CSV table of C-alpha atoms in Angstrom, one decimal:
chain,number,residue,atom,x,y,z
A,1,UNK,CA,-0.1,-0.1,-0.3
A,2,UNK,CA,1.0,3.7,-1.2
A,3,UNK,CA,0.4,5.8,2.3
A,4,UNK,CA,0.4,9.4,1.3
A,5,UNK,CA,1.2,12.7,2.3
A,6,UNK,CA,-1.3,15.5,2.7
A,7,UNK,CA,-1.6,19.2,3.2
A,8,UNK,CA,-5.1,22.0,3.5
A,9,UNK,CA,-5.1,25.1,4.7
A,10,UNK,CA,-8.0,26.0,6.4
A,11,UNK,CA,-9.3,30.2,6.1
A,12,UNK,CA,-12.6,31.4,8.3
A,13,UNK,CA,-15.1,34.1,7.8
A,14,UNK,CA,-15.4,35.2,4.3
A,15,UNK,CA,-12.4,38.5,4.8
A,16,UNK,CA,-12.1,40.1,1.6
A,17,UNK,CA,-8.5,39.3,2.0
A,18,UNK,CA,-9.2,35.7,1.0
A,19,UNK,CA,-9.4,37.1,-2.3
A,20,UNK,CA,-5.8,37.7,-3.0
A,21,UNK,CA,-5.4,34.6,-1.1
A,22,UNK,CA,-6.8,33.0,-3.5
A,23,UNK,CA,-4.8,34.9,-6.0
A,24,UNK,CA,-1.5,33.3,-4.7
A,25,UNK,CA,-2.8,29.7,-4.5
A,26,UNK,CA,-3.5,29.9,-7.8
A,27,UNK,CA,-0.1,31.5,-8.9
A,28,UNK,CA,1.3,28.8,-6.7
A,29,UNK,CA,-1.1,25.7,-8.5
A,30,UNK,CA,-2.5,25.1,-4.8
A,31,UNK,CA,-6.2,24.3,-4.6
A,32,UNK,CA,-5.7,22.6,-1.3
A,33,UNK,CA,-7.9,24.9,1.0
A,34,UNK,CA,-11.5,25.5,2.4
A,35,UNK,CA,-13.1,28.7,3.1
A,36,UNK,CA,-15.3,29.0,6.0
A,37,UNK,CA,-17.8,31.3,5.7
A,38,UNK,CA,-21.0,32.9,8.1
A,39,UNK,CA,-24.2,33.8,6.3
A,40,UNK,CA,-25.5,36.2,8.1
A,41,UNK,CA,-22.4,38.8,8.1
A,42,UNK,CA,-21.5,39.1,4.8
A,43,UNK,CA,-20.7,42.6,3.9
A,44,UNK,CA,-19.9,43.1,7.3
A,45,UNK,CA,-16.8,45.7,8.0
A,46,UNK,CA,-14.9,45.6,11.5
A,47,UNK,CA,-12.2,46.6,12.7
A,48,UNK,CA,-9.3,43.9,14.2
A,49,UNK,CA,-7.4,45.2,16.7
A,50,UNK,CA,-3.7,43.2,17.2
A,51,UNK,CA,-0.4,42.7,19.8
A,52,UNK,CA,2.2,41.2,17.9
A,53,UNK,CA,0.4,38.0,15.9
A,54,UNK,CA,-2.7,38.1,18.5
A,55,UNK,CA,-5.7,39.5,16.8
A,56,UNK,CA,-7.4,40.7,19.9
A,57,UNK,CA,-10.2,42.8,19.9
A,58,UNK,CA,-13.1,43.6,16.9
A,59,UNK,CA,-14.2,47.2,16.4
A,60,UNK,CA,-16.7,49.3,14.3
A,61,UNK,CA,-14.8,52.1,14.4
A,62,UNK,CA,-11.2,52.2,12.1
A,63,UNK,CA,-9.7,54.8,14.0
A,64,UNK,CA,-9.2,52.7,17.0
A,65,UNK,CA,-7.0,54.3,20.3
A,66,UNK,CA,-5.7,52.3,23.5
A,67,UNK,CA,-6.6,53.6,27.0
A,68,UNK,CA,-3.8,55.5,26.8
A,69,UNK,CA,-5.1,57.9,24.0
A,70,UNK,CA,-2.6,56.2,21.0
A,71,UNK,CA,-3.6,55.1,17.8
A,72,UNK,CA,-3.3,50.8,18.5
A,73,UNK,CA,-2.4,48.2,15.3
A,74,UNK,CA,-5.3,47.7,13.3
A,75,UNK,CA,-5.7,45.7,10.1
A,76,UNK,CA,-9.1,45.4,8.8
A,77,UNK,CA,-11.4,43.0,8.5
A,78,UNK,CA,-14.2,43.2,5.7
A,79,UNK,CA,-16.7,40.7,5.1
A,80,UNK,CA,-17.3,39.9,1.3
A,81,UNK,CA,-20.3,40.7,0.6
A,82,UNK,CA,-23.1,37.6,-0.3
A,83,UNK,CA,-23.7,38.9,-4.7
A,84,UNK,CA,-19.5,37.9,-4.8
A,85,UNK,CA,-19.5,34.8,-3.1
A,86,UNK,CA,-20.1,33.0,-6.2
A,87,UNK,CA,-17.1,33.8,-7.9
A,88,UNK,CA,-14.8,34.6,-5.3
A,89,UNK,CA,-14.9,31.0,-3.8
A,90,UNK,CA,-15.6,29.2,-7.3
A,91,UNK,CA,-12.9,26.4,-7.1
A,92,UNK,CA,-12.2,26.3,-3.4
A,93,UNK,CA,-15.0,24.1,-1.3
A,94,UNK,CA,-16.4,26.2,1.2
A,95,UNK,CA,-17.9,25.0,4.8
A,96,UNK,CA,-20.1,26.6,7.4
A,97,UNK,CA,-18.6,28.7,10.5
A,98,UNK,CA,-21.7,29.3,12.2
A,99,UNK,CA,-25.0,31.7,10.5
A,100,UNK,CA,-23.4,34.6,13.1
A,101,UNK,CA,-20.2,33.5,14.0
A,102,UNK,CA,-22.5,31.8,17.3
A,103,UNK,CA,-19.9,29.9,20.6
A,104,UNK,CA,-21.5,26.6,19.1
A,105,UNK,CA,-20.6,26.3,23.3
A,106,UNK,CA,-23.3,28.6,24.7
A,107,UNK,CA,-26.5,27.3,22.1
A,108,UNK,CA,-28.3,24.8,23.7
A,109,UNK,CA,-29.1,21.6,20.4
A,110,UNK,CA,-32.3,23.4,19.0
A,111,UNK,CA,-30.2,27.1,18.4
A,112,UNK,CA,-27.0,25.3,17.5
A,113,UNK,CA,-29.0,23.3,14.5
A,114,UNK,CA,-31.0,26.5,13.4
A,115,UNK,CA,-27.9,28.3,12.9
A,116,UNK,CA,-26.3,25.2,11.1
A,117,UNK,CA,-28.5,25.2,8.8
A,118,UNK,CA,-29.5,28.1,8.4
A,119,UNK,CA,-25.7,29.0,7.3
A,120,UNK,CA,-26.0,25.5,5.3
A,121,UNK,CA,-29.1,26.4,3.7
A,122,UNK,CA,-27.2,30.2,2.7
A,123,UNK,CA,-24.2,28.7,1.2
A,124,UNK,CA,-25.7,26.4,-0.9
A,125,UNK,CA,-27.4,28.7,-2.3
A,126,UNK,CA,-24.8,31.0,-2.7
A,127,UNK,CA,-22.6,28.5,-4.1
A,128,UNK,CA,-24.2,26.3,-5.7
A,129,UNK,CA,-22.4,23.9,-3.9
A,130,UNK,CA,-23.2,20.9,-1.2
A,131,UNK,CA,-21.7,21.8,2.3
A,132,UNK,CA,-20.3,19.0,3.7
A,133,UNK,CA,-17.6,20.8,6.6
A,134,UNK,CA,-18.0,23.1,9.3
A,135,UNK,CA,-15.6,24.8,11.5
A,136,UNK,CA,-16.3,25.6,15.0
A,137,UNK,CA,-16.2,29.1,15.5
A,138,UNK,CA,-14.1,30.3,18.6
A,139,UNK,CA,-12.9,26.6,18.3
A,140,UNK,CA,-16.3,25.7,20.6
A,141,UNK,CA,-16.5,22.0,20.9
A,142,UNK,CA,-19.3,20.9,22.1
A,143,UNK,CA,-21.0,17.1,22.3
A,144,UNK,CA,-23.8,18.5,21.7
A,145,UNK,CA,-22.9,20.7,18.8
A,146,UNK,CA,-21.2,17.3,17.7
A,147,UNK,CA,-24.6,15.3,17.3
A,148,UNK,CA,-26.4,18.4,15.9
A,149,UNK,CA,-23.8,19.0,13.0
A,150,UNK,CA,-24.1,15.4,12.4
A,151,UNK,CA,-28.1,15.4,11.7
A,152,UNK,CA,-27.2,18.3,9.3
A,153,UNK,CA,-25.2,16.0,7.0
A,154,UNK,CA,-21.8,17.6,7.8
A,155,UNK,CA,-19.2,14.6,7.9
A,156,UNK,CA,-16.1,17.0,9.5
A,157,UNK,CA,-15.6,20.2,11.8
A,158,UNK,CA,-12.6,22.1,12.6
A,159,UNK,CA,-11.3,22.2,16.1
A,160,UNK,CA,-8.3,24.9,16.8
A,161,UNK,CA,-6.5,22.6,19.6
A,162,UNK,CA,-3.2,21.7,17.7
A,163,UNK,CA,-3.3,18.2,16.4
A,164,UNK,CA,-0.9,16.2,18.9
A,165,UNK,CA,1.2,15.2,15.4
A,166,UNK,CA,0.9,14.1,12.2
A,167,UNK,CA,-1.5,11.3,11.7
A,168,UNK,CA,-4.7,12.0,10.3
A,169,UNK,CA,-8.1,12.4,12.2
A,170,UNK,CA,-9.0,9.8,13.8
A,171,UNK,CA,-12.9,11.2,14.6
A,172,UNK,CA,-13.6,14.2,11.6
A,173,UNK,CA,-15.7,16.1,14.0
A,174,UNK,CA,-13.4,17.3,15.8
A,175,UNK,CA,-10.6,17.9,13.5
A,176,UNK,CA,-7.4,19.3,14.7
A,177,UNK,CA,-4.9,21.4,13.2
A,178,UNK,CA,-1.5,20.7,12.9
A,179,UNK,CA,-0.5,24.6,13.3
A,180,UNK,CA,-2.1,28.1,13.5
A,181,UNK,CA,-0.8,29.9,10.5
A,182,UNK,CA,1.0,32.5,12.8
A,183,UNK,CA,2.7,30.6,14.7
A,184,UNK,CA,6.6,30.6,15.6
A,185,UNK,CA,7.0,27.4,14.7
A,186,UNK,CA,4.8,26.6,11.0
A,187,UNK,CA,7.0,27.5,8.5
A,188,UNK,CA,10.0,25.2,9.7
A,189,UNK,CA,7.6,22.6,10.9
A,190,UNK,CA,6.4,22.5,7.2
A,191,UNK,CA,9.4,22.3,5.6
A,192,UNK,CA,10.2,19.5,8.0
A,193,UNK,CA,6.9,17.7,6.8
A,194,UNK,CA,8.0,17.7,3.3
A,195,UNK,CA,11.6,16.7,3.3
A,196,UNK,CA,10.8,13.5,5.7
A,197,UNK,CA,10.4,10.2,4.0
A,198,UNK,CA,6.4,8.8,4.5
A,199,UNK,CA,5.8,6.5,7.7
A,200,UNK,CA,3.7,3.1,7.5
A,201,UNK,CA,0.4,5.2,7.7
A,202,UNK,CA,-0.8,8.6,5.5
A,203,UNK,CA,-0.2,11.5,7.1
A,204,UNK,CA,-1.5,15.1,6.9
A,205,UNK,CA,0.0,19.0,7.8
A,206,UNK,CA,-2.9,21.2,8.2
A,207,UNK,CA,-2.6,25.0,8.7
A,208,UNK,CA,-5.3,27.4,9.9
A,209,UNK,CA,-5.4,31.3,10.2
A,210,UNK,CA,-7.8,34.4,9.3
A,211,UNK,CA,-6.9,36.6,6.0
A,212,UNK,CA,-6.3,39.3,8.4
A,213,UNK,CA,-3.9,37.9,10.5
A,214,UNK,CA,-1.8,38.4,6.8
A,215,UNK,CA,-1.9,42.0,7.0
A,216,UNK,CA,-0.4,42.7,10.5
A,217,UNK,CA,2.6,42.3,8.9
A,218,UNK,CA,5.0,41.5,11.3
A,219,UNK,CA,7.6,38.2,11.3
A,220,UNK,CA,5.4,35.5,11.6
A,221,UNK,CA,2.5,37.3,9.9
A,222,UNK,CA,2.2,38.5,6.2
A,223,UNK,CA,2.1,37.9,3.1
A,224,UNK,CA,5.6,37.3,2.6
A,225,UNK,CA,5.4,34.4,4.8
A,226,UNK,CA,2.0,33.0,3.3
A,227,UNK,CA,4.1,32.7,-0.4
A,228,UNK,CA,6.9,30.9,1.0
A,229,UNK,CA,4.7,28.1,2.7
A,230,UNK,CA,3.2,28.0,-0.5
A,231,UNK,CA,6.0,28.1,-2.9
A,232,UNK,CA,8.0,25.4,-0.3
A,233,UNK,CA,4.5,22.9,-0.7
A,234,UNK,CA,4.6,23.6,-4.4
A,235,UNK,CA,7.7,22.9,-4.9
A,236,UNK,CA,6.9,19.5,-3.5
A,237,UNK,CA,6.7,16.4,-5.2
A,238,UNK,CA,5.7,14.1,-2.3
A,239,UNK,CA,2.6,15.7,-1.3
A,240,UNK,CA,-0.8,16.3,-2.4
A,241,UNK,CA,-3.1,19.8,-1.6
A,242,UNK,CA,-6.3,19.1,-0.9
A,243,UNK,CA,-9.6,20.7,0.2
A,244,UNK,CA,-10.5,18.9,3.4
A,245,UNK,CA,-13.7,16.9,1.9
A,246,UNK,CA,-11.2,15.6,-0.5
A,247,UNK,CA,-8.9,14.2,2.4
A,248,UNK,CA,-11.5,12.6,3.5
A,249,UNK,CA,-13.2,11.1,0.4
A,250,UNK,CA,-9.8,10.5,-0.5
A,251,UNK,CA,-9.6,8.6,3.2
A,252,UNK,CA,-12.7,6.4,1.9
A,253,UNK,CA,-12.1,4.8,-0.7
């Protein structure tokens, strides 16, 4: 049996930066990205205040001040309007991220079902694609939410809890990413993964993040770093760059 090495990206919130992310992915011939959208927040304009690699507050006012009256750093977090969704994500997988980005732990089962069902319905209407995946807002997972997602036909759901190794997830409803993209170790760990020999099992390197983080212009959160990551993957001959759904479809074959 020939074992495989997979690489996948996951980006949250349906932001304007996704357009540039997609252009870069296509430039390097990569299709292995899934975009997690909130059907009820499209077109919304916000700003993310950040320190270093961490976005710590989402605000409506783009002229943000700290408590001492000094300007603080921020990046735009403008969500793509609904009438552009089909064209922007035409060549990539779209997954649900909750209709209003709700914390699933704070909702009862009926509220989970209403949010996700409405999001799925909205995204399928806009994209013409079947929605099979989910990303937990805030990484908040509950047993009740998992059961409701399964009832709605969701076959995998991404957390933000880091995976312990490169093994494929045994429970797709608790899909753990390998690294958050702005992490300091992400680039070096990917380099190691790509060069390492294939072991006696399929392996996965899974990165997640938000487009606004690439506008932080820090050492670990920048467009230049994202390009380097894409270039490494594109030059590697022994990996498969897949969307989330494609990974699990391949496994089941």
